[in-house]
Amino acid sequence: MPQEVILLKLGEIALKGLNRKSFEDVLLKNIRRRLQSAGAFSVSSRQSTVYVVPEEESADLDLAEERVSQVFGVVGYVRAGVCEKDLDAICARAASYLEEPLEEASTFKVECKRSDKKFPYKSPEISAEVGHALLERFPHLQVDVHNPDLTVRVEVRERYAFVHGEVKPGAGGIPVGTGGKAAVLISGGLDSPVAAWRMARRGVELTAVHFASPPYTSELAREKVKRLLRRVARYAGRIKFITVNFTHLQEEIRDKCPSELSTVILRRFMLRAAERVARDEGCAALITGESLGQVASQTLQAIACTDAVATLPVFRPLIGSDKAEIVKTAYQIDTYDISIEPFEDCCTIFTPKHPRTKPILHFVEAGEQAIDGEALLEESLETLETEWVYPD
């Protein structure tokens, strides 16, 4: 019998009806993959709970806890002490396993969940007995059922009983791989990594497309994007990272296209390129980090002009978010410090002084005729560099 396990609580997956097992199978596969470097663990699912059980003494429970906290599909997690399904054993295990937090608390209560209905004691009886035993063992404690310092939780399940404290919030969402596959246009800024994270949280497997313009953008800027993807990959799993060289195309746009429309024209070519890459990679949609009204290329009119060249759906998970909300999420997923590093990216070079904020589609299309866009696009797509990015 293991002495300590990690219990993972499922949220949205429990509502999937006949499709539930397929979601659970993907979730278990994702958890096992994330735990590989933490040691030997068995991972199984019963009654809307995933059991992460160490199979050898060298298994690192601290690292395992950190890893499972970042797996999409897990709504909550907690480390729990294990004991036999015996009332005296449960009382003793609660006192020993939670000794430190019980010593620090002034008030407590006990809550019990009895999944095994054959167990001879009902939940209120178990809670009362455990509470009585803890009051005897820790005489400084008082019971407070409304606002306790510590809630002692007991779960009586099919094979063992478990005792633990508060369940910590997990990453939520649904398992990566259950929501299809999409290509995210990734830059080194704040927005696109957050957009990627939000779509991965909805089960989307990510392919990242990055546009570079050497020598105007440096290899350090590309490495910055890789570091951002490693942070996103903590939640999303490995990400295919594809870099497209846009130097010649951007120079042609700068030299020959109307300056005030150059940003929108560039965005249209990025979308064209990303869509071709996406189709080759089996992706069913594109993802961008645009937020309505944030910059000149993100007005309703500019977005409409950009989307006119796309045939795949374009998802913009940040479209209604303000900068403060995006920054808050960037802190949460640990990308903020990298995003603010001062490296130029493809989107910020050759920025016109007076971009058109309300471009009209037929003028944009006419402005594109100044360059051989198709040939330049083919030239860029011949420069693809591809590698896999794994969680750091």
XYZ file of N, CA, C and O in Angstrom, residues 253-254 256-263 350-356:
68
model
N 7.671 45.162 -49.694
C 6.510 45.907 -49.199
C 6.931 47.322 -48.788
O 6.265 48.309 -49.121
N 8.051 47.416 -48.089
C 8.543 48.734 -47.644
C 8.844 49.644 -48.827
O 8.503 50.836 -48.811
N 7.856 49.381 -52.159
C 6.965 49.517 -53.306
C 5.486 49.703 -52.957
O 4.715 50.207 -53.782
N 5.077 49.314 -51.783
C 3.657 49.409 -51.429
C 3.378 50.729 -50.702
O 4.289 51.323 -50.122
N 2.131 51.193 -50.712
C 1.795 52.426 -49.992
C 2.164 52.310 -48.514
O 1.765 51.353 -47.838
N 2.907 53.274 -48.022
C 3.432 53.189 -46.654
C 2.323 53.033 -45.619
O 2.440 52.231 -44.677
N 1.238 53.796 -45.790
C 0.189 53.782 -44.767
C -0.570 52.451 -44.718
O -1.280 52.157 -43.752
N -0.401 51.628 -45.777
C -1.075 50.322 -45.818
C -0.108 49.160 -45.604
O -0.516 47.992 -45.628
N 1.164 49.459 -45.378
C 2.175 48.401 -45.364
C 1.963 47.392 -44.233
O 2.206 46.189 -44.408
N 1.498 47.856 -43.079
C 1.303 46.928 -41.962
C 0.198 45.924 -42.273
O 0.339 44.720 -42.024
N 10.252 48.381 -39.835
C 9.625 49.078 -40.970
C 8.218 49.577 -40.633
O 7.358 49.655 -41.509
N 7.943 49.892 -39.379
C 6.607 50.370 -39.014
C 6.395 51.772 -39.572
O 7.208 52.671 -39.350
N 5.307 51.997 -40.325
C 5.082 53.327 -40.905
C 4.755 54.356 -39.838
O 4.219 54.033 -38.777
N 5.065 55.615 -40.138
C 4.780 56.684 -39.172
C 3.286 56.923 -39.019
O 2.801 57.245 -37.937
N 2.542 56.789 -40.108
C 1.110 57.092 -40.062
C 0.313 55.952 -40.700
O -0.188 56.075 -41.821
N 0.171 54.828 -40.006
C -0.578 53.705 -40.581
C -2.063 54.024 -40.697
O -2.624 54.762 -39.868
N -2.701 53.489 -41.718
C -4.134 53.680 -41.921
C -4.893 52.795 -40.928
O -4.736 51.571 -40.951
